[in-house]
Short mmCIF file of C-alpha atoms and ligand atoms in Angstrom, two decimals:
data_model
loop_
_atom_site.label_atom_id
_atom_site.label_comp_id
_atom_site.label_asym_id
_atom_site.label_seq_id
_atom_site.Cartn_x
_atom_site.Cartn_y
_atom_site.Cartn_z
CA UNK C 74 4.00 76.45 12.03
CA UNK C 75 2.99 75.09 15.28
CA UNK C 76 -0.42 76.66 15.50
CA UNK C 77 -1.08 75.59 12.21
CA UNK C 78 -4.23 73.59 10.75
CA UNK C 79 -2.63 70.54 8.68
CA UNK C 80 -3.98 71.69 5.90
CA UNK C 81 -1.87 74.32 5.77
CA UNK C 82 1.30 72.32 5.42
CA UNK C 83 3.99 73.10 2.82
CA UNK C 84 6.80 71.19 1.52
CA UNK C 85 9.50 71.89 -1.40
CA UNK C 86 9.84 70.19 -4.44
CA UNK C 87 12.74 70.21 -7.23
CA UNK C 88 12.08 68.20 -10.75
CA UNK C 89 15.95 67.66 -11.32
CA UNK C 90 18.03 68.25 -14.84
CA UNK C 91 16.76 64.28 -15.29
CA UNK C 92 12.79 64.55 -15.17
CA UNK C 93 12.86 67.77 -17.24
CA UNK C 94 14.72 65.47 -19.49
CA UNK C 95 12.67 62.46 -19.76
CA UNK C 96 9.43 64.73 -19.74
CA UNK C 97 8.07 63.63 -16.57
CA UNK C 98 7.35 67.00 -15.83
CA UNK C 99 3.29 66.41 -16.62
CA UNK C 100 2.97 63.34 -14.71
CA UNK C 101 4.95 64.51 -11.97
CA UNK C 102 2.51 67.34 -11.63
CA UNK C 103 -0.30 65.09 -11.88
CA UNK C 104 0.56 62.37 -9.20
CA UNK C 105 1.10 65.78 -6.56
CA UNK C 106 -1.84 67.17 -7.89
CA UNK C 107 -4.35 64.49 -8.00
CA UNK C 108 -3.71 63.40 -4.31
CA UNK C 109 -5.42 66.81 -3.13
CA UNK C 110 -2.62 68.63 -3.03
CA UNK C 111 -2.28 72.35 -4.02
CA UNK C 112 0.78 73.93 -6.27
CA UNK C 113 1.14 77.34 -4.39
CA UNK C 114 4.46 77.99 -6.35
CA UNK C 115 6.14 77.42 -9.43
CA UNK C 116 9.33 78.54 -11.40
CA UNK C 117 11.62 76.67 -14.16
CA UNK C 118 15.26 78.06 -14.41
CA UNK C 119 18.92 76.75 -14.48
CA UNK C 120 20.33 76.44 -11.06
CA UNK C 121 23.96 77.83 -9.86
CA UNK C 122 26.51 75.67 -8.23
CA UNK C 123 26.20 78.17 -5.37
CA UNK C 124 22.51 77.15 -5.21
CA UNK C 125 22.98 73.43 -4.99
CA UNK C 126 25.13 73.86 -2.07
CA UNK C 127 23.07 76.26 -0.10
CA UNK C 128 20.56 73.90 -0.34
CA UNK C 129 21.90 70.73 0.51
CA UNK C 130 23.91 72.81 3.74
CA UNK C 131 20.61 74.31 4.71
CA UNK C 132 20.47 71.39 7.28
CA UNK C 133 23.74 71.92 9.18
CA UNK C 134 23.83 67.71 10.27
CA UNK C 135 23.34 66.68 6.40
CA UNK C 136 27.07 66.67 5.53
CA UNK C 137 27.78 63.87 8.76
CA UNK C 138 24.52 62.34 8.15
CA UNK C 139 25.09 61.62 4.47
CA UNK C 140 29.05 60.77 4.88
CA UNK C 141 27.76 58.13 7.50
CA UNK C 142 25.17 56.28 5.02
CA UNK C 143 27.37 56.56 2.08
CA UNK C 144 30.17 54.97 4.23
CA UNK C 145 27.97 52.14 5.68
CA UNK C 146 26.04 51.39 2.03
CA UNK C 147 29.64 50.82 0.34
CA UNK C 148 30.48 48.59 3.07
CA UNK C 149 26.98 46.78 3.48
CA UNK C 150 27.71 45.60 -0.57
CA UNK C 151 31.03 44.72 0.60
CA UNK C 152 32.88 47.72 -1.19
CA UNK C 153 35.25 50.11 0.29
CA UNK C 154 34.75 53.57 0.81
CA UNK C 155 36.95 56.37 -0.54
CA UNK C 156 37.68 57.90 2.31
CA UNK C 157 36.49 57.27 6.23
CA UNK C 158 35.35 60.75 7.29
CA UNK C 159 31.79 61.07 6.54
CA UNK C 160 32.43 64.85 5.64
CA UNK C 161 35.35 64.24 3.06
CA UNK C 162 33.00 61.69 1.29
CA UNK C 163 29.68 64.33 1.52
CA UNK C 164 32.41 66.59 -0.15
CA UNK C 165 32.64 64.56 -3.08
CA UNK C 166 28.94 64.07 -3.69
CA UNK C 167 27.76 67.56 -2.70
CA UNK C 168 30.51 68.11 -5.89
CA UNK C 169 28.65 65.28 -7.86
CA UNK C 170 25.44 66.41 -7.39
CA UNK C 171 26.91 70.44 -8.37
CA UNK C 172 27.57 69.01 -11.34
CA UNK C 173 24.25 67.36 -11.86
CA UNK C 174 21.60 69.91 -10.75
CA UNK C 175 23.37 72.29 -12.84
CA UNK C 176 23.72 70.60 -16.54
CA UNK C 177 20.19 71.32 -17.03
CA UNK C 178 16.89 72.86 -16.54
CA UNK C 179 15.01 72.34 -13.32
CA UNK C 180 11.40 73.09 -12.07
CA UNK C 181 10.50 73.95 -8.15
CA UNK C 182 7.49 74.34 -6.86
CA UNK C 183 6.09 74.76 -3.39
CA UNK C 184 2.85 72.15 -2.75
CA UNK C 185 0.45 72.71 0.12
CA UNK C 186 -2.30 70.40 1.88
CA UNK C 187 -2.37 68.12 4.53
CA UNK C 188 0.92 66.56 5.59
CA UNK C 189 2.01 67.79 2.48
CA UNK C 190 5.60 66.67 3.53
CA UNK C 191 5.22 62.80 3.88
CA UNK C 192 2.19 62.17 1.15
CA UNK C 193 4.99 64.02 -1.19
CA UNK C 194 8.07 61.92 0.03
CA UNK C 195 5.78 58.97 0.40
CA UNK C 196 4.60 59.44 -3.64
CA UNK C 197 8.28 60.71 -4.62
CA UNK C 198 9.76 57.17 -3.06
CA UNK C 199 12.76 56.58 -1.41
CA UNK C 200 15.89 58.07 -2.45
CA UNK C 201 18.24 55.36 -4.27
CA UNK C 202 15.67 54.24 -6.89
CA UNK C 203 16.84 50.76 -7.15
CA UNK C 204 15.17 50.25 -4.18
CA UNK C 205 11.98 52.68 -4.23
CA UNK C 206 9.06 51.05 -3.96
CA UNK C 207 7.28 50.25 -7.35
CA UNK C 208 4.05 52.76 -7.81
CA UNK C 209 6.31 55.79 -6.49
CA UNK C 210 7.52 58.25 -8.87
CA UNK C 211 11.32 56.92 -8.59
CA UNK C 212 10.13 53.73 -8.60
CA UNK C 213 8.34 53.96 -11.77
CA UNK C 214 10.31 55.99 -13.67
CA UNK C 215 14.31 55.47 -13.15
CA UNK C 216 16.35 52.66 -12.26
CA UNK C 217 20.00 54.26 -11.24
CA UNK C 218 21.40 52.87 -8.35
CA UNK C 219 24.47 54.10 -5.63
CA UNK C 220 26.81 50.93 -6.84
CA UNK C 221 26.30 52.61 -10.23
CA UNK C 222 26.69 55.92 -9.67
CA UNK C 223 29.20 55.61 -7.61
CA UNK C 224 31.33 53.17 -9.58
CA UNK C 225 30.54 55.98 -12.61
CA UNK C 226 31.98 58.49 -10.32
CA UNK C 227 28.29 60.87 -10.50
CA UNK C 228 25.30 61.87 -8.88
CA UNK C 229 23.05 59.27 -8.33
CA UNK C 230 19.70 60.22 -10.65
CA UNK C 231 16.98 60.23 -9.09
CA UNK C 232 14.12 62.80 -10.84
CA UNK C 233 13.31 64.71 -7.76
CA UNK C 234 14.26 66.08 -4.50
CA UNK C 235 11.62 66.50 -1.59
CA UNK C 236 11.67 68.48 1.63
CA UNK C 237 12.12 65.70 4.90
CA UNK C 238 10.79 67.35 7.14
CA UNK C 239 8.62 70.66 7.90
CA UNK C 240 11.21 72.60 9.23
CA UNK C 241 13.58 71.70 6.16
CA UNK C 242 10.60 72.42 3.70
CA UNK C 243 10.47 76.07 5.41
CA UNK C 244 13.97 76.52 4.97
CA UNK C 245 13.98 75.48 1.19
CA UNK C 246 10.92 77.44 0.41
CA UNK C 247 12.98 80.36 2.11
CA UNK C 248 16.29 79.75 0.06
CA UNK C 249 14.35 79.33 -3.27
CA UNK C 250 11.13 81.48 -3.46
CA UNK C 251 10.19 84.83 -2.38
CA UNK C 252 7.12 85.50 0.07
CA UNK C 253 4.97 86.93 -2.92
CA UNK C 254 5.67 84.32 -5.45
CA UNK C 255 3.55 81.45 -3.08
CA UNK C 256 -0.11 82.66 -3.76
CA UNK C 257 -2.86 82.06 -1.64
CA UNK C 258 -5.80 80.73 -2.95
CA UNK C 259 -8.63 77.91 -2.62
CA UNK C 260 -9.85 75.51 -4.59
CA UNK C 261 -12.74 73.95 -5.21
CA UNK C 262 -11.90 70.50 -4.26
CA UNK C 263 -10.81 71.76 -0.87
CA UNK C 264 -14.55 71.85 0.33
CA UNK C 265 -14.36 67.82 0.18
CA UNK C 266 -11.41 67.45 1.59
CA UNK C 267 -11.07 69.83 4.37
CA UNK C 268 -14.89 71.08 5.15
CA UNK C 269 -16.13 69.92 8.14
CA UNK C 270 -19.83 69.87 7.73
CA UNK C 271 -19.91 69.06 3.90
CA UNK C 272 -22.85 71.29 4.22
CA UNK C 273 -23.23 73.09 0.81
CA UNK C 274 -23.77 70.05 -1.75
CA UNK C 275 -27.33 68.85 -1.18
CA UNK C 276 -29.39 71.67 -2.67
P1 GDP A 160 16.55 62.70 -0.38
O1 GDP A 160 16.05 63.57 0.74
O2 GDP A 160 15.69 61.50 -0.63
O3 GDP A 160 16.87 63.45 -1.65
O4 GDP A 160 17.94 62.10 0.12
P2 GDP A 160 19.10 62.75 1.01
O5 GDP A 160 18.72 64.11 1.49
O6 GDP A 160 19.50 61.73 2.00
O7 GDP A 160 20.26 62.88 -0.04
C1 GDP A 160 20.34 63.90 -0.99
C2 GDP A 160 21.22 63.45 -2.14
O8 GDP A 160 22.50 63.04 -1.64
C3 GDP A 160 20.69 62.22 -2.90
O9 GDP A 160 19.75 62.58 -3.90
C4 GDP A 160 21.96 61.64 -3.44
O10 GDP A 160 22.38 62.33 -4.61
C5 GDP A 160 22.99 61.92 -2.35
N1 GDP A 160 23.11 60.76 -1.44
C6 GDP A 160 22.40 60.53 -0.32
N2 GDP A 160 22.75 59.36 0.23
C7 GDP A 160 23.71 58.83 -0.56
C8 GDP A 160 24.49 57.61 -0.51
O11 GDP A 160 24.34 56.76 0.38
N3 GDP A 160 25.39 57.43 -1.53
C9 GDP A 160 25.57 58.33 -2.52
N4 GDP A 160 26.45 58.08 -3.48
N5 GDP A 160 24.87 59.49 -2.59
C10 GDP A 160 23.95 59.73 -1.63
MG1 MG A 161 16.98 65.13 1.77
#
């Protein structure tokens, strides 16, 4: 990835059981696709519990790092947590969101452009919708919150998952798509965002 042209960037996107649901599927699409980014890859199925997992383990630090925030969010509203051990309380909502993923159909896709990563987490909006900024895609469109979800006992629902970083993204494109389901391919649009000359418009 590291010799690279930006443009070249890919990240990993999942339309969870919840966007399928409220047909958001369209306008998801659309907000990704109108920034100048390009859909390289695109399935719709029912995912396995197995799946989930893989997926959320794929980054070996995200059981700590989640236990951590979940512990200091319950306490930050003045709430205390069910357990202290950051990985006994990531065990509980890797099993909440098992449950969640699954119950219905999702769509992935694999975008590509430049910093495809952050414009897509920067769109997508920040993970506990109650506080994503308005104009992002959780912002606009859901209004579930951790004291909620929590309280309920679920996965919070939040429409989408995004890769956070590069190297994540290339390990969730791994996990989820084969080599010669991504298709490589230009579009016309890429002349005015990429080109360096803009040579070939003035006839
Ligand atoms: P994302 O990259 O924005 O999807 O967020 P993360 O990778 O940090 O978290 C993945 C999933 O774990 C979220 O969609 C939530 O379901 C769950 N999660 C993350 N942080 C918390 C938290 O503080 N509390 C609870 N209850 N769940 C969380
Ligand atoms: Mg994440």
């Amino acid at each position: 990835m590291k010799d690279r042209h930006p443009k070249k960037e890919r990240t990993f996107v999942i339309i969870k059981p919840d966007g399928v649901q409220r047909s958001l599927i369209g306008e998801i699409i659309k907000r990704y696709e109108k920034i100048g980014l390009k859909l390289i890859g695109l399935k719709m199925g029912v995912a396995t519990p197995d799946m989930i997992e893989k997926h959320y383990t794929i980054d070996t630090e995200w059981m700590r790092k989640t236990g951590e925030k979940t512990i200091a969010n319950y306490k930050e509203k003045g709430l205390k947590p069910p357990s202290e051990d950051p990985i006994e309380i990531t065990k509980v909502v890797l099993n909440n969101l098992k449950k969640y993923m699954t119950s219905g159909p999702v769509i992935i896709m694999v975008w590509q452009g430049a910093h495809a990563v952050g414009i897509v987490r920067k769109i997508t909006g920040a993970t506990e919708p109650l506080t994503s900024d308005v104009g992002t895609i959780r912002g606009d469109f859901v209004l579930d919150s951790y004291v909620m979800s929590d309280t309920d006992g679920r996965a919070v629902r939040n429409i989408l998952h995004a890769s956070g970083t590069v190297e994540e993204a290339e390990k969730e494109i791994a996990l989820w798509f084969k080599e010669d389901e991504l298709i490589n391919y230009s579009t016309i649009q890429e002349v005015i965002l990429y080109d360096v000359d803009l040579d070939g418009i003035l006839e």
